[in-house]
Amino acid sequence: MKKGKKKILFVASEADPFIKTGGLADVAGSLPQALIEEGHDVRLVIPQYRQIPKKYKDRMESVCHFRTKLAWRDTYLGVNKLVEDGVPVYFIDNQYYFDRDSIYENEDKHEQFAFFSQAVLDMLPVIGFKPDVIHANDWQTGPLPLLFADRYRQQSYYQDIKTVFTIHNLRYQGQFAGHASGDVLGVAPHHWASGNIRHNGLLNYMKSGIMYADHITTVSESYANEIQTSYFGEGLDYALRLRADDLSGILNGISYDKFDPETNKNLAVRFSKGEIDKKIANKVHIQQKMGLEVNGDKPLIGFISRLVEQKGLDLVKAVFDEIMETGAQFLILGTGQREYEEFFKAKQLEYPDNLSVNIKYDAQLADQIYAGSDMFLMPSRFEPCGLSQLISFRYGTIPVVRETGGLNDTVVAYNEETGEGTGFSFANYNAHDMLHTIERAVSFYNKKGIWNKLVNRVMNLDYSWHNSAQKYSELYRHLTGDEEQRLLQKGDESEVQIKIYEPDVKPKSEVKVKKNKASKKISINQAEAVELAELPGIGDAYAERIVNYREQNGDFTKKSDLTKVKGIGKKKYQKISKLLTL
Ligand code: ADP
């Protein structure tokens, strides 16, 4: 394998299209492919649940099976495999653990996922794939870095392997009675005694991953910072602060092939950028299908989510009637806490023409809602990354979001002074702030010139995996130490994070610079940071980064390499490149 190209084993408890309960499945189902496109040899491993559709089971081939020990238990471990969209996928087979009615709601889930984590490590010498990096995800795989540190790293076969642990949602930690650390995981008592795997007197799988992985990532830069505070830290902020040097945020992407308005067969009418009429045809279709008043001019707000407190549903409840008074229609798809399901079902009776409540999981309907809605509401209390706003962008649907986590990093609030922005947002977790933001969005919906511009703009955004996959590549290379890559320690400030404030009124100093510009451009290979900082749109922070980049990577060979500098995306580059020369 070429230098810089790594062997990666991506380990997750769910992955689209095999099994999905939430965003983790989207990530595990699309990031490996993007990493393969970066040139890595990437394999995915998930449990072989009963719920995986037969059409996939029929395609699986047996790789191996043997018996292994889970603490004192003698258990069967089978490994099956298929290749999906170019990604080799291994399935850990053990009927006792995974042939169940539910994938997560089992009394012995600590044992199920201890088995899964250990099985992944045990299968490696047998399946003929030795990864450079094992990339584990969320609490279900939290035991993996712990087991690795406890008894695998010491063996010569495993010693060079590095572990990465990604937190997709810190709220779900996997907390169990302490005796399981010996009884199920079979790890040495000092891990418990040191507090590394213990939180509030319970064995904590999430904390195990955090404390023992070589590097921890989470799914947006904002969330990486937020979870180190007590408000967002879910009790583990101190552990994350301890590991702050090894923690970074890398924004999720989405599959631009799967969520493609031009080709998605689930849509009533497929459409491309600029075809706003066809988008409206999707709205009319979904209005008809859901029994709403059919009117292409009415704003339609979509909401597709797990119906849980995290998603801001108490705000929606608090001002529900006022939301309906804005004249918008509301289309809800989701399942979750009974309190919310019951509330929306009751409201449906009050607003039969303008509210459609669908308490179910339905991927096809979800696509139709993304495509047919004008706005997509996400008033989350916290949101590690959030995928729905990215899917909405793809379908020309404008997100209305609370500024937290990944929502903060991806949605730029519409600014009527400058005309900039990609959505509508509010900062405080407050029902009336949310309501005013919805009202504002509806008022702009009625200004067709502005709205259509917004729709076209968001359809042109690029939240595919490409940018993020490059950041993971950089991380893998850094960890395995074959390149002196500078790790983006605190995260992901690529072009996707376009929330950079650039004052409209130019500072006086710029007048001078403009004159300079006419006579002489500034050289990115020679200029000091202070000279670069003078230029409009650069400022101190970017000037520093450009100079640091140059110091670490040598002179720029072409101007467009500026986009490799942290935080300088295509847009920013276009703005500043005119002022610069090599
Ligand atoms: P989370 O992982 O917290 O649930 P994300 O926004 O990261 O939230 O991802 C949620 C994913 O699940 C999105 O792809 C969304 O469209 C999908 N989804 C959520 N609820 C449903 C549902 N009831 N039917 C279909 N898709 C759903």
XYZ file of C-alpha atoms and ligand atoms in Angstrom:
609
model
C 0.000 0.000 0.000
C 1.267 3.453 -0.907
C 2.606 5.736 1.800
C -0.200 7.825 3.225
C -2.823 5.304 2.209
C -4.106 3.552 5.280
C -6.003 0.456 6.227
C -8.981 1.506 8.265
C -11.518 -0.647 10.076
C -14.662 1.372 10.746
C -16.662 -0.128 13.629
C -20.277 0.863 14.272
C -23.445 -0.551 15.782
C -25.559 0.507 12.790
C -24.963 1.409 9.160
C -27.241 2.353 6.306
C -28.569 0.507 4.273
C -28.369 -2.540 6.555
C -29.778 -1.177 9.805
C -30.572 2.383 10.847
C -32.026 4.166 13.854
C -30.382 7.570 13.392
C -27.540 9.660 12.064
C -24.801 7.188 13.045
C -26.122 4.829 10.372
C -25.900 7.576 7.762
C -22.298 8.253 8.711
C -21.220 4.606 8.889
C -23.015 4.003 5.603
C -21.288 6.776 3.684
C -17.980 7.857 5.283
C -16.149 4.558 4.508
C -16.889 5.008 0.812
C -15.624 8.579 0.893
C -12.428 7.373 2.590
C -11.971 4.728 -0.094
C -12.203 7.546 -2.632
C -9.335 9.185 -0.747
C -7.312 6.062 -1.535
C -7.533 4.190 1.771
C -8.408 0.518 2.200
C -11.504 0.819 4.378
C -13.708 -1.921 5.760
C -16.799 -1.622 7.877
C -17.936 -3.987 10.627
C -21.377 -4.121 12.276
C -23.346 -6.747 14.227
C -25.438 -9.163 12.217
C -28.839 -8.251 13.623
C -32.013 -10.171 12.909
C -33.451 -6.944 11.425
C -30.966 -6.761 8.535
C -33.065 -7.380 5.399
C -32.870 -10.837 3.872
C -31.644 -9.454 0.559
C -28.368 -8.523 2.282
C -28.147 -11.726 4.306
C -28.517 -13.702 1.086
C -25.472 -11.944 -0.331
C -23.228 -12.598 2.676
C -20.371 -15.050 2.488
C -18.868 -16.750 5.493
C -15.339 -15.573 6.280
C -14.674 -17.634 9.384
C -16.156 -18.860 12.617
C -14.539 -19.941 15.820
C -15.114 -19.921 19.554
C -13.852 -17.177 21.791
C -14.069 -16.188 25.435
C -16.023 -13.237 26.771
C -14.655 -13.121 30.330
C -15.657 -16.608 31.565
C -18.147 -17.294 28.742
C -17.312 -19.567 25.868
C -19.082 -18.065 22.834
C -19.487 -18.554 19.109
C -18.084 -15.887 16.827
C -18.933 -15.950 13.146
C -17.795 -13.402 10.588
C -19.723 -12.933 7.346
C -18.991 -10.479 4.590
C -20.418 -8.720 1.576
C -19.315 -5.788 -0.538
C -21.734 -2.867 -0.796
C -20.980 0.069 -3.086
C -17.310 -0.879 -3.089
C -17.052 -1.132 0.705
C -16.250 -4.553 2.208
C -18.596 -5.009 5.155
C -18.078 -7.608 7.887
C -20.984 -8.792 10.023
C -20.344 -10.202 13.480
C -22.602 -13.183 13.804
C -23.775 -14.613 17.103
C -27.437 -15.505 17.302
C -27.571 -15.345 21.058
C -26.486 -11.701 21.066
C -27.946 -10.323 17.862
C -30.947 -12.395 16.839
C -33.223 -10.297 19.035
C -36.511 -8.381 18.755
C -34.785 -5.093 19.464
C -31.312 -3.905 18.555
C -30.689 -1.611 21.551
C -33.479 -2.153 24.068
C -32.154 -5.274 25.732
C -31.433 -5.843 29.413
C -28.021 -7.282 28.641
C -26.912 -4.713 26.098
C -23.695 -4.205 28.071
C -22.902 -7.831 27.277
C -24.051 -7.627 23.654
C -21.780 -4.711 22.878
C -18.884 -5.947 24.989
C -19.065 -9.037 22.831
C -19.235 -6.972 19.643
C -16.222 -4.832 20.612
C -14.157 -7.836 21.583
C -15.248 -9.852 18.554
C -13.917 -7.118 16.270
C -10.493 -7.369 17.892
C -10.537 -11.165 17.968
C -11.451 -11.557 14.305
C -8.526 -9.506 12.987
C -5.761 -12.139 12.865
C -8.213 -14.576 11.292
C -9.810 -12.512 8.513
C -6.580 -11.443 6.843
C -7.017 -7.698 7.302
C -4.760 -5.859 9.689
C -5.855 -2.247 10.015
C -3.552 0.673 10.746
C -6.438 2.360 12.520
C -9.549 0.989 14.168
C -12.198 3.690 14.130
C -14.876 3.027 16.769
C -18.107 5.006 17.156
C -20.322 5.854 20.119
C -20.909 3.984 23.374
C -21.650 0.629 21.771
C -18.009 0.430 20.717
C -16.615 2.296 23.729
C -15.231 -0.942 25.219
C -13.038 -1.458 22.149
C -10.280 1.060 22.988
C -10.395 -0.153 26.598
C -10.044 -3.831 25.684
C -7.314 -2.865 23.252
C -5.358 -1.092 25.980
C -6.046 -3.825 28.519
C -4.840 -6.888 26.641
C -4.434 -6.539 22.866
C -1.853 -3.791 22.367
C 0.677 -5.918 24.264
C 0.536 -8.628 21.609
C 2.892 -8.190 18.687
C 0.140 -8.577 16.073
C -1.760 -5.599 17.463
C 0.990 -3.334 18.724
C 1.092 -0.865 15.822
C -2.654 -0.411 15.530
C -4.098 2.965 16.587
C -7.625 3.592 17.815
C -9.935 6.502 17.067
C -13.201 6.964 18.923
C -15.917 9.228 17.520
C -18.673 10.651 19.688
C -21.867 11.076 17.680
C -24.029 11.900 20.685
C -22.629 12.256 24.197
C -26.056 11.906 25.796
C -26.167 8.157 25.187
C -23.331 6.711 27.224
C -24.048 3.068 27.977
C -23.985 3.000 31.798
C -24.081 -0.285 33.648
C -23.448 -1.849 37.039
C -19.754 -1.838 37.860
C -19.232 -5.563 38.249
C -19.623 -5.906 34.475
C -16.087 -4.575 34.038
C -14.747 -7.866 35.358
C -17.704 -10.139 34.664
C -18.283 -9.137 31.058
C -15.289 -7.194 29.808
C -12.820 -9.116 31.932
C -10.483 -6.137 32.213
C -7.937 -5.635 34.984
C -9.360 -4.013 38.162
C -7.114 -0.948 37.885
C -9.208 0.466 35.002
C -12.151 0.692 37.352
C -10.113 1.790 40.380
C -8.496 4.628 38.405
C -11.911 5.998 37.479
C -11.142 5.702 33.770
C -14.208 3.619 33.017
C -16.358 4.695 35.942
C -18.752 7.616 36.215
C -21.161 8.175 39.106
C -20.393 4.688 40.396
C -21.361 3.040 37.117
C -19.376 1.402 34.373
C -19.514 3.877 31.488
C -18.833 2.646 27.954
C -18.637 6.145 26.482
C -16.048 7.161 29.043
C -14.069 3.982 28.295
C -13.822 5.052 24.675
C -12.883 8.607 25.617
C -10.173 7.636 28.082
C -8.462 4.885 26.089
C -8.656 5.824 22.412
C -5.515 7.304 20.864
C -7.630 10.107 19.483
C -11.215 11.237 20.005
C -13.287 13.063 17.463
C -16.765 14.405 17.475
C -18.929 15.481 14.612
C -18.612 19.254 14.563
C -16.181 21.795 15.829
C -18.792 23.583 17.914
C -19.831 20.345 19.612
C -16.162 19.495 20.285
C -15.921 22.739 22.228
C -19.369 22.539 23.807
C -18.900 19.071 25.310
C -15.955 20.314 27.339
C -18.369 22.521 29.295
C -20.659 21.359 32.069
C -23.815 22.465 30.222
C -23.228 20.154 27.248
C -20.807 17.701 28.834
C -23.433 15.227 30.094
C -21.248 14.711 33.170
C -18.195 13.723 31.107
C -16.897 17.228 30.379
C -14.032 16.721 32.839
C -12.951 13.566 31.007
C -13.068 15.434 27.713
C -11.063 18.303 29.143
C -8.484 15.773 30.310
C -8.229 14.512 26.737
C -8.573 17.943 25.133
C -5.221 17.651 23.352
C -6.436 14.536 21.584
C -9.936 15.753 20.791
C -11.020 17.316 17.522
C -14.217 18.117 15.670
C -14.732 16.934 12.102
C -18.023 17.837 10.558
C -20.144 15.062 9.079
C -21.043 15.090 5.432
C -23.884 13.350 3.635
C -23.961 11.119 0.594
C -24.594 13.417 -2.353
C -25.479 10.352 -4.428
C -28.105 9.069 -2.074
C -29.676 12.455 -1.444
C -29.767 13.676 -5.020
C -32.857 15.594 -6.163
C -31.963 14.847 -9.799
C -31.941 11.067 -9.425
C -33.818 10.103 -6.244
C -36.520 7.667 -7.306
C -38.532 8.368 -4.154
C -39.448 11.849 -5.370
C -42.661 12.580 -7.238
C -40.793 14.953 -9.553
C -37.017 14.983 -9.791
C -35.424 18.386 -10.080
C -32.124 20.202 -10.507
C -30.768 23.497 -9.293
C -32.873 26.368 -10.560
C -35.973 24.245 -11.174
C -38.061 25.818 -8.456
C -41.336 24.938 -10.214
C -40.485 21.282 -9.972
C -39.711 21.679 -6.286
C -43.179 23.165 -5.855
C -44.599 20.178 -7.732
C -43.099 18.013 -4.976
C -44.822 20.182 -2.396
C -48.169 19.798 -4.117
C -47.623 16.049 -4.316
C -46.895 15.711 -0.608
C -49.813 17.994 0.282
C -52.107 15.689 -1.687
C -50.575 12.547 -0.281
C -50.845 13.755 3.326
C -54.351 15.192 2.972
C -53.249 18.796 3.495
C -54.840 21.740 1.738
C -53.279 21.686 -1.724
C -51.769 25.073 -2.378
C -48.329 25.529 -3.911
C -48.107 29.040 -2.455
C -48.451 28.022 1.182
C -45.170 27.706 3.065
C -44.603 24.141 4.211
C -42.429 23.400 7.247
C -40.967 19.905 7.481
C -39.850 18.182 10.695
C -38.279 14.716 10.516
C -36.713 13.497 13.690
C -36.633 11.217 16.638
C -39.301 12.759 18.891
C -37.079 13.283 21.921
C -36.331 16.194 24.204
C -32.961 16.875 22.530
C -34.710 17.941 19.347
C -36.374 21.005 20.921
C -39.868 19.581 21.032
C -40.830 21.360 24.229
C -40.293 24.649 22.360
C -42.514 23.460 19.531
C -45.175 22.370 22.017
C -45.071 25.665 23.892
C -45.939 27.831 20.870
C -47.583 25.316 18.591
C -50.776 27.282 17.963
C -48.780 30.428 17.214
C -46.714 28.497 14.668
C -49.907 27.436 12.938
C -51.085 31.066 12.981
C -48.176 32.057 10.738
C -50.170 30.507 7.899
C -47.591 27.789 7.292
C -48.377 24.113 7.008
C -46.503 21.681 9.220
C -45.493 18.154 8.282
C -44.090 15.918 11.013
C -42.441 12.516 10.616
C -40.934 10.751 13.593
C -41.258 8.398 16.504
C -40.105 8.726 20.062
C -41.370 9.791 23.456
C -45.050 9.147 23.963
C -45.637 12.646 25.384
C -44.730 14.229 22.019
C -46.424 11.625 19.875
C -49.676 12.111 21.799
C -49.421 15.896 21.658
C -49.011 16.001 17.894
C -51.711 13.413 17.275
C -54.161 15.527 19.284
C -53.160 18.669 17.397
C -53.711 16.919 14.091
C -57.426 16.897 14.856
C -57.415 20.655 15.392
C -55.578 21.484 12.155
C -56.655 18.847 9.631
C -55.839 21.001 6.581
C -52.507 22.331 7.701
C -50.916 19.731 9.954
C -49.854 16.208 9.044
C -48.462 14.001 11.801
C -46.828 10.710 10.859
C -45.685 8.649 13.798
C -43.470 6.147 12.060
C -40.079 5.630 10.522
C -40.298 5.918 6.754
C -37.207 6.678 4.676
C -39.131 7.133 1.418
C -41.600 9.570 2.943
C -38.664 11.386 4.533
C -37.149 12.026 1.091
C -40.473 13.332 -0.170
C -40.780 15.678 2.802
C -37.232 16.997 2.396
C -37.947 17.688 -1.281
C -41.444 19.117 -0.870
C -40.930 21.351 2.163
C -39.948 24.993 1.958
C -38.428 25.082 5.436
C -37.038 22.480 7.782
C -37.307 23.076 11.517
C -34.517 21.986 13.919
C -34.794 23.879 17.221
C -32.486 21.413 18.994
C -31.408 21.852 22.593
C -28.107 20.385 21.462
C -27.066 18.913 18.134
C -23.702 17.167 17.710
C -23.781 17.667 13.933
C -27.278 17.167 12.583
C -27.743 15.694 9.152
C -31.237 16.880 8.375
C -30.157 20.469 7.717
C -27.567 19.166 5.231
C -30.114 16.927 3.518
C -32.473 19.933 3.414
C -29.834 22.067 1.692
C -29.465 19.397 -0.949
C -33.187 19.582 -1.744
C -33.388 23.384 -1.687
C -35.201 23.427 1.642
C -34.249 26.231 3.995
C -33.312 25.222 7.551
C -34.703 27.067 10.557
C -32.418 26.091 13.414
C -31.149 26.827 16.866
C -27.497 27.897 16.877
C -25.935 24.929 18.594
C -23.367 22.271 17.697
C -23.252 21.345 14.042
C -26.256 23.541 13.260
C -24.140 26.477 14.310
C -21.332 25.351 12.026
C -23.422 24.759 8.924
C -26.323 27.202 8.808
C -25.503 30.856 8.244
C -28.302 33.139 9.424
C -29.921 35.124 6.639
C -28.827 38.748 6.804
C -31.226 41.044 5.040
C -28.668 43.873 4.933
C -26.108 41.909 2.968
C -28.370 39.258 1.447
C -25.993 36.597 2.785
C -27.030 33.445 4.573
C -28.290 29.925 4.108
C -31.087 29.670 6.671
C -32.718 31.200 9.712
C -31.469 30.752 13.249
C -31.901 31.774 16.868
C -29.447 31.574 19.728
C -31.290 31.046 23.002
C -33.284 27.961 23.820
C -36.484 29.920 23.982
C -39.876 29.178 22.420
C -40.623 32.776 21.432
C -37.221 33.253 19.860
C -37.969 30.174 17.796
C -41.423 31.474 16.912
C -40.057 34.834 15.786
C -37.502 33.066 13.647
C -40.219 30.979 11.995
C -42.278 34.142 11.452
C -39.271 35.812 9.904
C -38.665 32.851 7.602
C -42.324 32.893 6.546
C -42.150 36.620 5.827
C -39.167 36.065 3.517
C -40.892 33.099 1.933
C -43.459 35.597 0.718
C -40.731 37.673 -0.985
C -40.197 35.351 -3.888
C -37.100 37.057 -5.296
C -35.232 36.651 -2.024
C -36.556 33.188 -1.287
C -35.720 31.732 -4.665
C -32.209 33.098 -4.368
C -31.878 31.335 -1.012
C -33.176 28.064 -2.452
C -30.682 28.204 -5.310
C -27.880 29.145 -2.960
C -28.356 26.230 -0.567
C -28.609 23.788 -3.473
C -25.144 24.914 -4.495
C -23.553 24.236 -1.090
C -21.195 21.307 -0.834
C -21.697 19.191 2.261
C -20.647 15.956 0.610
C -18.081 13.852 2.476
C -15.147 15.073 0.445
C -13.929 17.811 2.821
C -14.462 15.746 5.940
C -12.895 12.613 4.493
C -9.755 14.638 3.854
C -9.696 15.650 7.497
C -10.069 12.064 8.661
C -7.258 11.109 6.281
C -5.077 13.743 7.827
C -5.909 12.436 11.287
C -5.145 8.813 10.365
C -1.833 9.823 8.845
C -0.953 11.911 11.840
C -1.761 9.075 14.232
C 0.178 6.482 12.316
C 3.066 8.882 12.141
C 4.265 8.468 8.554
C 3.835 12.122 7.725
C 4.508 15.202 9.705
C 0.962 16.383 9.192
C -0.321 19.152 11.312
C -3.425 17.856 12.948
C -6.350 20.204 12.899
C -6.423 19.996 16.638
C -9.550 21.882 17.362
C -11.380 20.940 14.326
C -12.907 21.621 11.149
C -12.848 25.094 9.798
C -13.132 24.406 6.156
C -15.181 26.216 3.630
C -18.252 24.468 4.973
C -17.969 26.725 7.978
C -18.759 29.900 6.229
C -19.831 31.669 9.365
C -17.072 34.184 9.169
C -18.114 37.702 9.889
C -16.872 40.123 7.340
C -18.023 43.659 7.947
C -19.730 45.290 5.033
C -18.300 48.678 5.847
C -14.662 48.468 4.977
C -12.189 49.748 7.551
C -10.287 52.878 6.604
C -7.005 51.025 6.329
C -8.455 49.194 3.389
C -8.556 52.275 1.249
C -4.812 52.330 1.470
C -4.563 48.661 0.718
C -6.743 49.030 -2.322
C -4.282 51.549 -3.709
C -1.494 49.104 -2.973
C -3.431 46.445 -4.741
C -3.529 48.412 -7.949
C 0.212 48.777 -7.981
C 1.351 45.527 -6.360
C -0.110 42.304 -5.126
C 1.139 40.768 -1.905
C 3.148 37.575 -2.193
C 1.859 34.635 -0.162
C 5.337 33.130 -0.173
C 7.108 36.243 1.040
C 4.719 38.420 2.997
C 4.921 38.656 6.772
C 1.753 37.978 8.716
C 1.318 41.706 9.421
C 1.274 42.547 5.722
C -1.236 39.828 4.929
C -3.391 40.878 7.851
C -3.832 44.307 6.296
C -5.663 42.907 3.309
C -9.458 42.981 3.301
C -11.005 39.647 4.136
C -7.830 38.242 5.704
C -7.228 39.754 9.128
C -4.853 38.562 11.857
C -6.137 35.025 12.301
C -5.992 34.019 8.647
C -2.695 35.812 8.118
C -1.200 33.743 10.940
C -2.566 30.563 9.467
C -1.226 31.295 6.006
C 2.240 31.984 7.386
C 2.130 28.904 9.651
C 1.055 26.781 6.758
C 3.940 28.072 4.674
C 6.395 27.418 7.474
C 5.219 23.862 7.879
C 4.683 22.866 4.274
C 7.165 25.034 2.390
C 6.332 27.645 -0.211
C 2.976 27.557 -1.941
C 3.461 26.082 -5.418
C 0.171 27.380 -6.690
C -2.166 30.039 -5.395
C -5.132 27.725 -5.063
C -3.225 25.769 -2.395
C -4.451 28.509 -0.099
C -7.634 26.441 0.201
C -5.561 23.907 2.142
C -5.107 26.453 4.892
C -7.450 25.883 7.779
C -10.605 27.941 7.342
C -9.982 29.091 3.783
C -12.637 27.544 1.614
C -13.418 28.162 -2.026
C -15.532 31.212 -1.290
C -12.969 32.863 0.888
C -10.262 32.000 -1.587
C -12.184 33.652 -4.403
C -12.479 36.814 -2.348
C -8.842 37.095 -1.357
C -7.004 35.538 -4.278
C -7.261 38.718 -6.377
C -5.116 40.519 -3.827
C -2.389 37.909 -3.730
C 0.348 36.497 -5.855
C 2.763 33.591 -5.339
P -29.968 11.868 15.219
O -28.785 11.052 14.829
O -29.824 12.633 16.501
O -31.245 11.088 15.183
P -29.446 13.352 12.758
O -29.997 14.627 12.197
O -27.959 13.276 12.884
O -30.163 13.045 14.124
O -29.889 12.148 11.786
C -31.189 11.722 11.708
C -31.355 10.905 10.447
O -32.463 10.019 10.599
C -31.672 11.764 9.239
O -31.200 11.093 8.085
C -33.211 11.792 9.257
O -33.761 12.074 7.999
C -33.494 10.363 9.679
N -34.781 10.177 10.363
C -35.095 10.521 11.639
N -36.367 10.152 11.931
C -36.854 9.574 10.807
C -38.122 8.974 10.471
N -39.110 8.910 11.357
N -38.287 8.464 9.235
C -37.272 8.520 8.337
N -36.055 9.057 8.587
C -35.849 9.572 9.806
